[in-house]
Amino acid sequence: MKKDEKRRLIDNKGLRLDGRKADELRPITLKVGILERANGSAYIEHGNNKILVAVYGPREIHPKHLALPNKANVRCEYRLATFSVNERKSPAPRRREHELSKIIQEALESAIFTERYPRVAIDIYIQVLDADGGTRCASVTAASLALADAGLPLSGMVSAVAVGKVDGQIVLDLSDIEDKEGEGDLPIAVNNQDGSLTLLQLDGDFSVEDFEKALDLGTEACKTIYEMQKQVLLQKYEDIRSSIKAAEAEGEEEIDEELGEPESLRIADEDEENGEEEGDLEFVDIEVDEDEDEENGEDEDYFSDQ
Amino acid sequence: MPQRPEDIVGEIEKKHLLDLFRKKKIRQDGRSFNETRPLTIEVNCIKKAEGSAKATLGQSLAVAGVKMELGEPFPDTPDMGVLIINSELSPIASPTLESGPPTKESIEIARVIDRGMRESHAVALDKLCVVPGGKVWIVFVDIYFIGDSGNFFDVGSIATMAALKSTMMPVTKVEKDGTIVKTEETIPLPLNRLAASQTFVKVEDIILCDPDLMEERIAEARFTCAFTEEGRLCAVQKGLNGTFKRDEIMEMIRTGQQKSLERIAHIKENSVDTNHVF
């Protein structure tokens, strides 16, 4: 394609197609704990990207031969919904999805203390529902939150963003069009504990100076995203605290209103409760590993807990 | 469909539920036997899709997206568009689901939903022909189940119907040389009518409408019926190993008709426009 045929992505005032400055992030919304049955979950809207992440584990590993004797097996699946892209994608994962699953898993695993959980699985499922450029980075940001939401001890929160080159300029957080029509794309992920890079890819045409500038711009932006991640986790615990306070204020009434349990089952139910205090009875004969693992769910009721 | 130990229901839990049903005539969440869970429908949450909807039934959650593509018609219907409904039981929804090729369960759900849509002639496929025998619109509906609290059949069919209703398709122009051009202009996907389904399960001799997860797990038989907005029966599926008596079926059909009409009204009147999935 000839230079003059190309659409300009940055105008004379230095503004991009969506009105952003070169070093400006798209709006980001983060949510945690949205899925009922996952141990941890998160939802991110990054520009028009909408991505859902569920984390299960540490849990028993299937098939068994995938168990690692010295650490947890962190498994990650990144999937694009068929309707998340311009042309419908076939439901079966493509090579790109397999590669990104691997790259994202590696970006996150370095932050997880996997050696604390030998022989079990930590499963991360990423579903991109709406894609708008930079899905791998948004996925890492959300998955890191979901891991924290699952109560897994992490060495640090991982944040990610793509930097790129558009109309010869280094710009932050590429949109879908900038990604497709720009000159280069540099997705990075940073573990905020020590600033180390856990994901780094590049395609396009960069001078060494451009690369250095882009890397610094991205690393700086990851700190901003890290602050948002911290905020949403803090908010979650604030909400739990205030709901406990509200419940205490309402007193004992609620307990009496609980659905009537049949008389004949009273004794059996007490047994169940006693069992639960010492660790779930049901798990005892399933797998010894499960018992050693921390239970991550917040006081879910007996029936929805399985 | 127990696949993992977590899916197996303890005898004590089953006994507790049955005691609740028999003695109090009430279900675990306080519903009566014929009561459905609260339904919410939000549309247009996916920007890349031509139509989309998120439906929740209690804690069960499905997102359906519609993509429209130009393609070949089936040889026996050369002047009709094509409707393809596919579902994905995402491991995001539940610890008992695994990713991989579609399971029998997932295919059954998609086919039952498909049958309700197809047999009701909800989508006016005859209006989706661009060049007879050559190019027609293919309507892909993909349903992602992302919250599992039972009854994927109904939450999926509601999401599908609402997504189809929200779909805006491009207007095509056939050039002199026969090439087909998609214009910027869009029109609503032509629909003849709406349809909705209602699912029941049977536990011993008790029939429960809109089963939750626990009820589904202890169920011996399952029954789904779909109705058009005119109240006509368009699809039925009996599932699981248990059986139904004639009178039980007739009662479910009558209740199902009433509930399906309520759901259709809900899709028409209470679909909320949104930019967010959560």
Coordinates of C-alpha atoms in Angstrom, one line a residue:
Chain A
M1 CA 0.0 0.0 0.0
K2 CA 1.3 3.4 -0.9
K3 CA 1.9 5.9 1.8
D4 CA -0.5 8.6 0.5
E5 CA -3.3 6.0 0.2
K6 CA -3.2 5.3 3.9
R7 CA -5.7 6.8 6.3
R8 CA -4.1 9.2 8.8
L9 CA -4.4 7.9 12.3
I10 CA -3.1 11.0 14.0
D11 CA -4.4 14.5 13.1
N12 CA -2.5 17.8 13.0
K13 CA -3.2 18.5 16.7
G14 CA -1.7 15.1 17.6
L15 CA -5.0 13.5 18.4
R16 CA -5.8 9.9 17.5
L17 CA -9.0 8.7 15.7
D18 CA -10.8 8.2 19.0
G19 CA -9.7 11.7 20.2
R20 CA -6.9 10.4 22.5
K21 CA -3.5 11.9 23.0
A22 CA -0.5 9.7 22.2
D23 CA 0.1 8.7 25.8
E24 CA -3.5 8.3 26.8
L25 CA -5.2 5.0 27.9
R26 CA -8.7 4.1 26.8
P27 CA -11.3 4.0 29.5
I28 CA -10.9 0.9 31.7
T29 CA -13.6 -0.6 33.9
L30 CA -12.7 -3.6 36.2
K31 CA -15.0 -5.8 38.3
V32 CA -14.2 -8.8 40.5
G33 CA -16.2 -11.7 42.0
I34 CA -18.9 -11.5 39.4
L35 CA -19.2 -15.3 38.8
E36 CA -21.0 -17.4 41.3
R37 CA -19.3 -20.7 40.8
A38 CA -15.7 -19.8 40.0
N39 CA -13.1 -19.5 42.9
G40 CA -12.1 -16.2 41.4
S41 CA -13.5 -14.1 38.6
A42 CA -13.0 -10.7 36.9
Y43 CA -14.5 -8.7 34.1
I44 CA -12.7 -6.0 32.2
E45 CA -13.9 -3.4 29.8
H46 CA -10.9 -1.8 28.1
G47 CA -12.1 0.5 25.4
N48 CA -14.6 -1.8 23.7
N49 CA -12.9 -5.0 24.8
K50 CA -15.2 -7.0 27.0
I51 CA -13.4 -9.9 28.6
L52 CA -14.5 -12.4 31.3
V53 CA -12.0 -14.5 33.4
A54 CA -12.8 -17.4 35.7
V55 CA -10.1 -19.0 37.9
Y56 CA -10.6 -22.5 39.5
G57 CA -8.2 -23.8 41.9
P58 CA -6.0 -25.0 43.4
R59 CA -8.1 -28.0 42.5
E60 CA -7.6 -31.7 41.7
I61 CA -6.0 -32.1 38.3
H62 CA -7.7 -34.0 35.4
P63 CA -6.2 -35.9 33.6
K64 CA -3.9 -37.1 36.4
H65 CA -0.8 -37.5 34.4
L66 CA -0.6 -33.7 34.0
A67 CA 0.1 -33.3 37.7
L68 CA 3.6 -31.8 38.4
P69 CA 5.4 -33.3 41.5
N70 CA 7.0 -30.0 42.5
K71 CA 4.4 -27.3 41.7
A72 CA 0.9 -26.5 40.6
N73 CA 0.1 -26.9 36.9
V74 CA -1.2 -23.5 35.8
R75 CA -3.4 -23.9 32.8
C76 CA -4.8 -21.1 30.8
E77 CA -7.3 -21.0 27.9
Y78 CA -7.9 -17.8 26.0
R79 CA -10.9 -18.0 23.7
L80 CA -12.5 -15.4 21.3
A81 CA -16.3 -15.6 21.2
T82 CA -17.4 -16.3 17.6
F83 CA -19.2 -12.9 17.5
S84 CA -16.4 -10.8 19.2
V85 CA -14.7 -10.0 15.9
N86 CA -15.8 -8.5 12.5
E87 CA -16.1 -11.7 10.6
R88 CA -17.6 -14.6 12.6
K89 CA -14.8 -16.8 14.0
S90 CA -15.4 -20.6 14.0
P91 CA -15.9 -21.9 17.5
A92 CA -12.9 -24.1 17.4
P93 CA -9.7 -22.4 18.7
R94 CA -7.2 -21.3 16.1
R95 CA -3.4 -21.2 16.3
R96 CA -3.5 -17.6 17.5
E97 CA -5.7 -18.5 20.5
H98 CA -3.4 -21.4 21.4
E99 CA -0.4 -19.2 21.3
L100 CA -2.0 -16.4 23.3
S101 CA -3.2 -19.0 25.9
K102 CA 0.4 -20.0 26.4
I103 CA 1.8 -16.5 26.5
I104 CA -0.8 -15.3 29.0
Q105 CA -0.3 -18.4 31.2
E106 CA 3.5 -17.6 31.3
A107 CA 2.9 -14.0 32.0
L108 CA 0.8 -14.9 35.0
E109 CA 2.5 -18.0 36.3
S110 CA 5.6 -16.1 37.4
A111 CA 3.5 -14.2 39.9
I112 CA 1.9 -17.3 41.4
F113 CA 3.7 -19.2 44.2
T114 CA 3.1 -22.5 42.3
E115 CA 5.6 -24.4 44.5
R116 CA 3.1 -24.1 47.4
Y117 CA 0.6 -26.2 45.5
P118 CA 2.3 -29.4 44.1
R119 CA 0.3 -31.9 42.1
V120 CA -2.8 -29.7 41.6
A121 CA -4.3 -27.5 38.9
I122 CA -4.9 -23.8 38.7
D123 CA -7.1 -23.2 35.8
I124 CA -7.6 -19.8 34.2
Y125 CA -10.4 -19.5 31.5
I126 CA -10.5 -16.3 29.5
Q127 CA -13.5 -15.5 27.3
V128 CA -13.3 -12.5 25.0
L129 CA -16.8 -11.5 24.4
D130 CA -16.1 -8.3 22.4
A131 CA -12.7 -7.6 20.9
D132 CA -11.3 -4.1 20.1
G133 CA -7.5 -4.5 19.9
G134 CA -5.3 -5.4 22.8
T135 CA -7.3 -8.4 24.0
R136 CA -4.2 -10.2 25.2
C137 CA -3.2 -7.4 27.5
A138 CA -6.7 -6.8 28.8
S139 CA -6.9 -10.5 29.5
V140 CA -3.7 -10.5 31.5
T141 CA -4.9 -7.5 33.6
A142 CA -8.2 -9.2 34.2
A143 CA -6.8 -12.7 34.8
S144 CA -4.4 -11.3 37.4
L145 CA -7.3 -9.8 39.3
A146 CA -9.2 -13.1 39.0
L147 CA -6.3 -14.9 40.6
A148 CA -6.2 -12.4 43.4
D149 CA -10.0 -12.7 43.8
A150 CA -9.5 -16.5 44.1
G151 CA -7.4 -15.7 47.2
L152 CA -4.2 -17.1 45.7
P153 CA -1.1 -15.6 47.1
L154 CA 0.7 -13.7 44.4
S155 CA 4.2 -12.2 44.4
G156 CA 2.6 -9.1 42.7
M157 CA -0.2 -8.0 40.5
V158 CA 0.4 -8.3 36.8
S159 CA -0.8 -5.4 34.6
A160 CA -0.5 -5.2 30.8
V161 CA -0.9 -2.8 28.0
A162 CA 0.1 -2.6 24.3
V163 CA 2.2 0.2 23.0
G164 CA 2.6 0.8 19.3
K165 CA 3.8 2.9 16.5
V166 CA 1.3 4.8 14.5
D167 CA 2.1 7.4 11.8
G168 CA 5.7 7.3 13.0
Q169 CA 4.7 8.1 16.5
I170 CA 4.9 6.0 19.6
V171 CA 1.4 5.7 21.1
L172 CA 0.0 4.0 24.1
D173 CA -2.8 1.4 24.2
L174 CA -3.5 0.6 20.5
S175 CA -7.1 0.5 19.3
D176 CA -8.3 -2.1 16.9
I177 CA -7.7 0.2 13.8
E178 CA -4.3 1.4 15.1
D179 CA -3.3 -2.2 15.6
K180 CA -4.3 -3.2 12.1
E181 CA -3.2 -0.2 10.2
G182 CA -0.3 1.0 12.3
E183 CA 3.4 0.2 11.9
G184 CA 4.0 -1.7 15.0
D185 CA 2.6 -3.4 18.1
L186 CA 4.4 -4.0 21.4
P187 CA 2.3 -5.7 24.1
I188 CA 3.9 -5.9 27.5
A189 CA 3.0 -7.1 30.9
V190 CA 4.7 -6.0 34.2
N191 CA 4.7 -7.6 37.6
N192 CA 4.3 -4.5 39.7
Q193 CA 6.1 -5.9 42.7
D194 CA 9.5 -5.4 41.1
G195 CA 8.7 -4.0 37.7
S196 CA 9.9 -7.1 35.9
L197 CA 8.4 -7.8 32.5
T198 CA 6.4 -11.1 32.3
L199 CA 5.1 -10.7 28.7
L200 CA 6.9 -9.1 25.8
Q201 CA 6.0 -9.4 22.1
L202 CA 6.7 -7.2 19.2
D203 CA 5.7 -7.0 15.6
G204 CA 6.4 -4.2 13.2
D205 CA 9.2 -1.8 12.5
F206 CA 11.0 -0.1 15.5
S207 CA 14.3 1.6 15.9
V208 CA 16.1 0.7 19.1
E209 CA 15.4 4.3 20.3
D210 CA 11.7 3.8 19.5
F211 CA 11.6 0.5 21.3
E212 CA 13.2 2.0 24.4
K213 CA 10.7 4.9 24.4
A214 CA 7.7 2.5 23.8
L215 CA 8.9 0.2 26.6
D216 CA 9.1 3.1 29.1
L217 CA 5.7 4.4 28.0
G218 CA 4.1 1.0 28.5
T219 CA 5.8 0.3 31.8
E220 CA 4.6 3.7 33.1
A221 CA 1.0 3.0 32.0
C222 CA 1.0 -0.4 33.7
K223 CA 1.5 1.5 37.0
T224 CA -1.7 3.4 36.3
I225 CA -3.5 0.1 35.5
Y226 CA -2.1 -1.4 38.7
E227 CA -3.6 1.4 40.8
M228 CA -7.0 0.6 39.2
Q229 CA -6.6 -3.2 40.0
K230 CA -5.7 -2.4 43.6
Q231 CA -8.7 -0.1 43.9
V232 CA -11.2 -2.7 42.7
L233 CA -9.8 -5.3 45.1
L234 CA -9.9 -2.9 48.0
Q235 CA -13.5 -2.0 47.1
K236 CA -14.5 -5.7 47.1
Y237 CA -13.3 -6.0 50.7
E238 CA -14.9 -2.7 51.7
D239 CA -18.2 -4.0 50.3
I240 CA -17.9 -7.2 52.2
R241 CA -17.1 -5.3 55.4
S242 CA -20.0 -3.0 55.0
S243 CA -22.4 -5.8 54.2
I244 CA -21.3 -7.6 57.4
K245 CA -21.9 -4.5 59.4
A246 CA -25.3 -4.1 57.8
A247 CA -26.1 -7.7 58.7
E248 CA -25.0 -7.2 62.3
A249 CA -27.1 -4.1 62.6
E250 CA -30.2 -6.0 61.4
G251 CA -29.6 -8.4 64.2
E252 CA -30.8 -12.0 64.4
E253 CA -34.1 -11.5 62.6
E254 CA -32.8 -12.8 59.3
I255 CA -31.7 -16.1 60.7
D256 CA -35.2 -16.8 61.9
E257 CA -36.6 -16.1 58.5
E258 CA -34.5 -18.7 56.8
L259 CA -36.5 -21.2 54.9
G260 CA -38.0 -23.7 57.2
E261 CA -36.1 -26.8 57.5
P262 CA -38.0 -30.0 58.2
E263 CA -37.9 -31.1 61.8
S264 CA -36.6 -34.5 60.8
L265 CA -33.5 -33.1 59.3
R266 CA -32.5 -30.8 62.1
I267 CA -30.0 -33.2 63.6
A268 CA -28.5 -34.2 60.3
D269 CA -28.1 -30.5 59.4
E270 CA -26.2 -29.8 62.6
D271 CA -23.8 -32.6 61.8
E272 CA -23.2 -31.0 58.4
E273 CA -22.4 -27.7 60.0
N274 CA -20.0 -29.3 62.4
G275 CA -18.3 -31.0 59.6
E276 CA -17.9 -27.8 57.6
E277 CA -16.1 -26.1 60.4
E278 CA -13.3 -28.6 60.2
G279 CA -13.1 -28.6 56.5
D280 CA -15.7 -29.8 54.1
L281 CA -16.9 -33.3 54.8
E282 CA -17.6 -34.1 51.2
F283 CA -14.1 -33.6 50.1
V284 CA -12.5 -35.9 52.6
D285 CA -12.7 -39.1 50.6
I286 CA -12.2 -37.5 47.2
E287 CA -8.6 -36.3 47.2
V288 CA -6.2 -35.6 50.0
D289 CA -4.8 -32.6 48.1
E290 CA -8.0 -30.8 48.3
D291 CA -7.9 -30.8 52.1
E292 CA -4.5 -29.2 52.2
D293 CA -5.6 -26.4 50.0
E294 CA -7.1 -23.3 51.3
E295 CA -10.8 -22.9 50.8
N296 CA -11.2 -19.7 48.9
G297 CA -14.9 -19.2 48.7
E298 CA -16.5 -16.6 51.0
D299 CA -19.1 -18.3 53.2
E300 CA -21.1 -19.7 50.3
D301 CA -24.0 -21.7 51.4
Y302 CA -23.8 -25.4 51.6
F303 CA -25.7 -26.1 48.4
S304 CA -24.1 -23.7 46.0
D305 CA -20.7 -24.6 47.2
Q306 CA -20.1 -27.6 44.9
Chain B
M1 CA -24.7 -35.3 33.6
P2 CA -22.3 -35.9 36.5
Q3 CA -18.7 -35.7 35.3
R4 CA -16.9 -34.8 38.4
P5 CA -17.3 -35.7 42.1
E6 CA -18.8 -32.2 42.7
D7 CA -21.7 -33.0 40.5
I8 CA -22.9 -35.9 42.5
V9 CA -25.7 -35.0 45.0
G10 CA -25.5 -36.6 48.4
E11 CA -28.5 -38.7 49.5
I12 CA -28.9 -36.3 52.5
E13 CA -29.2 -33.3 50.2
K14 CA -31.8 -35.1 48.0
K15 CA -33.7 -36.1 51.1
H16 CA -33.7 -32.6 52.4
L17 CA -35.0 -31.2 49.1
L18 CA -37.7 -33.8 48.8
D19 CA -38.8 -33.2 52.4
L20 CA -39.1 -29.5 51.6
F21 CA -41.2 -30.3 48.6
R22 CA -43.5 -32.7 50.3
K23 CA -44.0 -31.1 53.7
K24 CA -43.8 -27.4 52.9
K25 CA -44.8 -27.5 49.2
I26 CA -41.9 -25.1 48.6
R27 CA -38.5 -25.2 46.9
Q28 CA -35.1 -24.3 48.3
D29 CA -35.2 -20.7 47.1
G30 CA -38.8 -20.2 48.3
R31 CA -40.5 -20.7 45.0
S32 CA -43.7 -22.7 44.5
F33 CA -43.5 -25.7 42.1
N34 CA -44.8 -23.7 39.1
E35 CA -42.9 -20.5 39.8
T36 CA -40.1 -19.3 37.5
R37 CA -37.0 -17.3 38.7
P38 CA -36.7 -13.6 37.9
L39 CA -35.8 -12.9 34.3
T40 CA -33.7 -10.0 33.0
I41 CA -32.8 -9.3 29.4
E42 CA -30.2 -6.8 28.2
V43 CA -29.6 -6.2 24.5
N44 CA -26.8 -4.8 22.3
C45 CA -24.1 -5.5 24.9
I46 CA -21.6 -6.8 22.2
K47 CA -20.6 -4.1 19.7
K48 CA -18.9 -6.4 17.2
A49 CA -22.0 -8.5 16.8
E50 CA -24.9 -7.6 14.6
G51 CA -27.3 -8.4 17.5
S52 CA -26.7 -9.6 21.0
A53 CA -28.4 -10.2 24.3
K54 CA -27.6 -11.2 27.8
A55 CA -30.3 -13.1 29.7
T56 CA -30.3 -14.1 33.3
L57 CA -32.7 -16.5 34.9
G58 CA -31.9 -16.4 38.6
Q59 CA -28.1 -16.9 38.6
S60 CA -28.1 -18.6 35.3
L61 CA -26.6 -16.4 32.6
A62 CA -26.3 -16.7 28.8
V63 CA -24.9 -14.3 26.3
A64 CA -26.0 -14.8 22.7
G65 CA -24.5 -13.0 19.7
V66 CA -25.7 -12.9 16.1
K67 CA -23.3 -12.6 13.2
M68 CA -24.6 -12.3 9.6
E69 CA -22.7 -13.7 6.6
L70 CA -23.4 -14.0 2.9
G71 CA -23.2 -17.6 1.8
E72 CA -24.6 -20.5 -0.1
P73 CA -28.2 -21.6 0.5
F74 CA -29.1 -25.2 1.1
P75 CA -29.8 -27.0 -2.3
D76 CA -33.4 -27.8 -1.3
T77 CA -34.2 -24.2 -0.3
P78 CA -32.3 -22.1 -2.8
D79 CA -34.3 -18.9 -2.0
M80 CA -34.2 -19.1 1.8
G81 CA -31.7 -17.7 4.2
V82 CA -30.0 -20.1 6.7
L83 CA -30.2 -20.1 10.5
I84 CA -27.4 -21.8 12.5
I85 CA -27.6 -21.9 16.3
N86 CA -24.6 -23.1 18.2
S87 CA -24.0 -23.2 22.0
E88 CA -20.9 -23.3 24.1
L89 CA -21.0 -24.6 27.7
S90 CA -18.0 -22.5 28.8
P91 CA -15.8 -23.8 31.6
I92 CA -16.3 -20.2 33.0
A93 CA -19.8 -21.2 34.0
S94 CA -19.1 -24.1 36.2
P95 CA -16.2 -26.1 37.7
T96 CA -17.8 -29.2 36.2
L97 CA -17.5 -28.0 32.6
E98 CA -14.4 -28.6 30.5
S99 CA -13.4 -26.9 27.3
G100 CA -13.0 -28.9 24.1
P101 CA -15.2 -30.0 21.3
P102 CA -19.0 -29.6 22.0
T103 CA -20.3 -32.3 24.3
K104 CA -23.6 -34.1 23.7
E105 CA -25.2 -32.0 26.3
S106 CA -24.2 -28.8 24.6
I107 CA -25.4 -30.0 21.2
E108 CA -28.7 -31.1 22.7
I109 CA -29.3 -27.7 24.2
A110 CA -28.4 -25.9 20.9
R111 CA -30.6 -28.2 18.9
V112 CA -33.6 -27.8 21.2
I113 CA -33.2 -24.0 21.1
D114 CA -32.7 -24.2 17.3
R115 CA -35.9 -26.3 16.9
G116 CA -37.9 -23.7 18.8
M117 CA -36.7 -20.9 16.6
R118 CA -36.9 -22.9 13.3
E119 CA -40.3 -24.5 13.7
S120 CA -41.9 -21.3 14.9
H121 CA -40.5 -19.6 11.8
A122 CA -39.5 -16.8 14.1
V123 CA -36.9 -15.6 11.6
A124 CA -38.3 -14.7 8.1
L125 CA -35.8 -16.8 6.2
D126 CA -37.6 -16.2 2.9
K127 CA -36.7 -12.5 3.2
L128 CA -33.0 -13.3 3.6
C129 CA -32.3 -14.3 0.0
V130 CA -30.0 -12.0 -1.9
V131 CA -29.6 -13.8 -5.2
P132 CA -31.9 -16.9 -5.5
G133 CA -29.9 -20.1 -5.7
G134 CA -26.7 -18.0 -5.3
K135 CA -26.3 -15.9 -2.2
V136 CA -28.4 -15.8 0.9
W137 CA -27.8 -14.5 4.4
I138 CA -26.6 -17.0 6.9
V139 CA -27.6 -16.0 10.4
F140 CA -25.3 -17.4 13.0
V141 CA -26.4 -17.4 16.6
D142 CA -23.8 -18.4 19.2
I143 CA -24.8 -18.8 22.8
Y144 CA -22.2 -18.7 25.5
F145 CA -23.4 -20.0 28.9
I146 CA -21.4 -18.2 31.5
G147 CA -23.4 -18.6 34.7
D148 CA -24.6 -22.1 35.6
S149 CA -27.5 -22.2 38.0
G150 CA -29.6 -24.7 36.1
N151 CA -32.0 -24.6 33.1
F152 CA -29.7 -23.6 30.2
F153 CA -32.5 -24.5 27.8
D154 CA -34.7 -21.6 28.8
V155 CA -32.0 -18.9 29.5
G156 CA -30.4 -19.8 26.2
S157 CA -33.6 -19.6 24.2
I158 CA -34.5 -16.3 25.7
A159 CA -31.1 -14.9 25.0
T160 CA -31.3 -16.2 21.4
M161 CA -34.7 -14.7 20.8
A162 CA -33.8 -11.4 22.3
A163 CA -30.5 -11.3 20.3
L164 CA -32.3 -12.0 17.1
K165 CA -34.8 -9.3 17.9
S166 CA -32.0 -6.8 18.4
T167 CA -30.2 -7.7 15.2
M168 CA -29.5 -5.0 12.6
M169 CA -28.4 -6.4 9.3
P170 CA -26.6 -4.6 6.5
V171 CA -28.6 -3.7 3.3
T172 CA -27.1 -5.3 0.2
K173 CA -26.9 -4.0 -3.3
V174 CA -26.3 -6.2 -6.4
E175 CA -24.1 -4.4 -8.9
K176 CA -24.5 -4.7 -12.7
D177 CA -21.7 -7.2 -12.8
G178 CA -23.4 -9.4 -10.3
T179 CA -21.1 -8.6 -7.3
I180 CA -22.9 -8.1 -4.0
V181 CA -22.0 -5.0 -1.9
K182 CA -22.9 -4.5 1.7
T183 CA -24.0 -0.9 2.2
E184 CA -23.6 1.2 5.4
E185 CA -27.3 1.2 5.9
T186 CA -28.8 -1.4 8.3
I187 CA -32.3 -2.7 8.8
P188 CA -33.8 -4.9 11.6
L189 CA -33.5 -8.7 10.9
P190 CA -37.0 -9.6 9.5
L191 CA -38.9 -11.7 12.1
N192 CA -42.3 -13.3 11.7
R193 CA -43.0 -13.7 15.4
L194 CA -41.3 -14.5 18.7
A195 CA -41.0 -17.8 20.4
A196 CA -39.9 -18.9 23.9
S197 CA -39.5 -22.2 25.8
Q198 CA -40.3 -23.5 29.2
T199 CA -38.5 -26.4 30.9
F200 CA -39.6 -28.6 33.7
V201 CA -38.0 -31.5 35.7
K202 CA -39.6 -34.4 37.5
V203 CA -38.3 -35.6 40.9
E204 CA -40.1 -38.7 42.0
D205 CA -43.7 -37.6 41.4
I206 CA -43.1 -33.9 41.7
I207 CA -42.9 -31.6 38.7
L208 CA -40.9 -28.4 39.0
C209 CA -40.9 -25.5 36.6
D210 CA -37.6 -23.7 35.7
P211 CA -35.3 -26.0 37.7
D212 CA -32.2 -24.7 39.5
L213 CA -28.9 -26.5 39.6
M214 CA -29.7 -28.8 42.6
E215 CA -33.1 -29.7 41.2
E216 CA -31.6 -30.5 37.8
R217 CA -29.1 -32.8 39.5
I218 CA -31.7 -34.8 41.3
A219 CA -34.1 -34.8 38.4
E220 CA -35.2 -38.1 36.8
A221 CA -36.8 -36.6 33.8
R222 CA -36.8 -33.3 32.0
F223 CA -39.3 -31.7 29.6
T224 CA -39.0 -28.6 27.4
C225 CA -41.8 -27.2 25.4
A226 CA -41.6 -24.1 23.1
F227 CA -44.4 -21.9 22.0
T228 CA -45.0 -19.1 19.5
E229 CA -46.4 -15.8 20.5
E230 CA -49.8 -17.1 19.1
G231 CA -49.7 -19.8 21.8
R232 CA -48.9 -22.6 19.3
L233 CA -46.7 -25.5 20.3
C234 CA -43.6 -25.6 18.1
A235 CA -41.0 -27.8 19.8
V236 CA -40.8 -30.4 22.6
Q237 CA -37.9 -32.3 24.1
K238 CA -38.2 -35.0 26.7
G239 CA -34.8 -35.7 28.3
L240 CA -33.1 -38.0 30.9
N241 CA -33.9 -41.5 31.9
G242 CA -37.1 -41.0 33.8
T243 CA -40.6 -41.0 32.3
F244 CA -43.8 -38.9 32.3
K245 CA -47.5 -39.9 32.5
R246 CA -49.9 -38.5 29.9
D247 CA -51.6 -36.2 32.4
E248 CA -48.3 -34.8 33.6
I249 CA -47.4 -33.9 30.1
M250 CA -50.6 -32.2 29.4
E251 CA -50.3 -30.2 32.6
M252 CA -46.7 -29.1 31.7
I253 CA -47.9 -28.1 28.2
R254 CA -50.6 -25.9 29.7
T255 CA -48.3 -24.3 32.2
G256 CA -45.6 -24.1 29.6
Q257 CA -47.9 -22.2 27.2
Q258 CA -48.8 -19.6 29.8
K259 CA -45.2 -19.2 30.9
S260 CA -43.8 -19.0 27.4
L261 CA -46.3 -16.2 26.6
E262 CA -45.2 -14.3 29.7
R263 CA -41.6 -14.7 28.5
I264 CA -42.3 -13.5 25.0
A265 CA -44.1 -10.4 26.5
H266 CA -41.0 -9.9 28.7
I267 CA -38.7 -10.0 25.6
K268 CA -40.9 -7.5 23.8
E269 CA -41.4 -5.0 26.7
N270 CA -38.6 -5.4 29.1
S271 CA -35.4 -5.7 27.0
V272 CA -33.0 -3.1 28.3
D273 CA -30.4 -1.6 26.0
T274 CA -26.9 -1.7 27.4
N275 CA -23.2 -1.2 26.5
H276 CA -21.9 -3.6 29.2
V277 CA -22.0 -7.3 29.9
F278 CA -21.5 -6.7 33.6

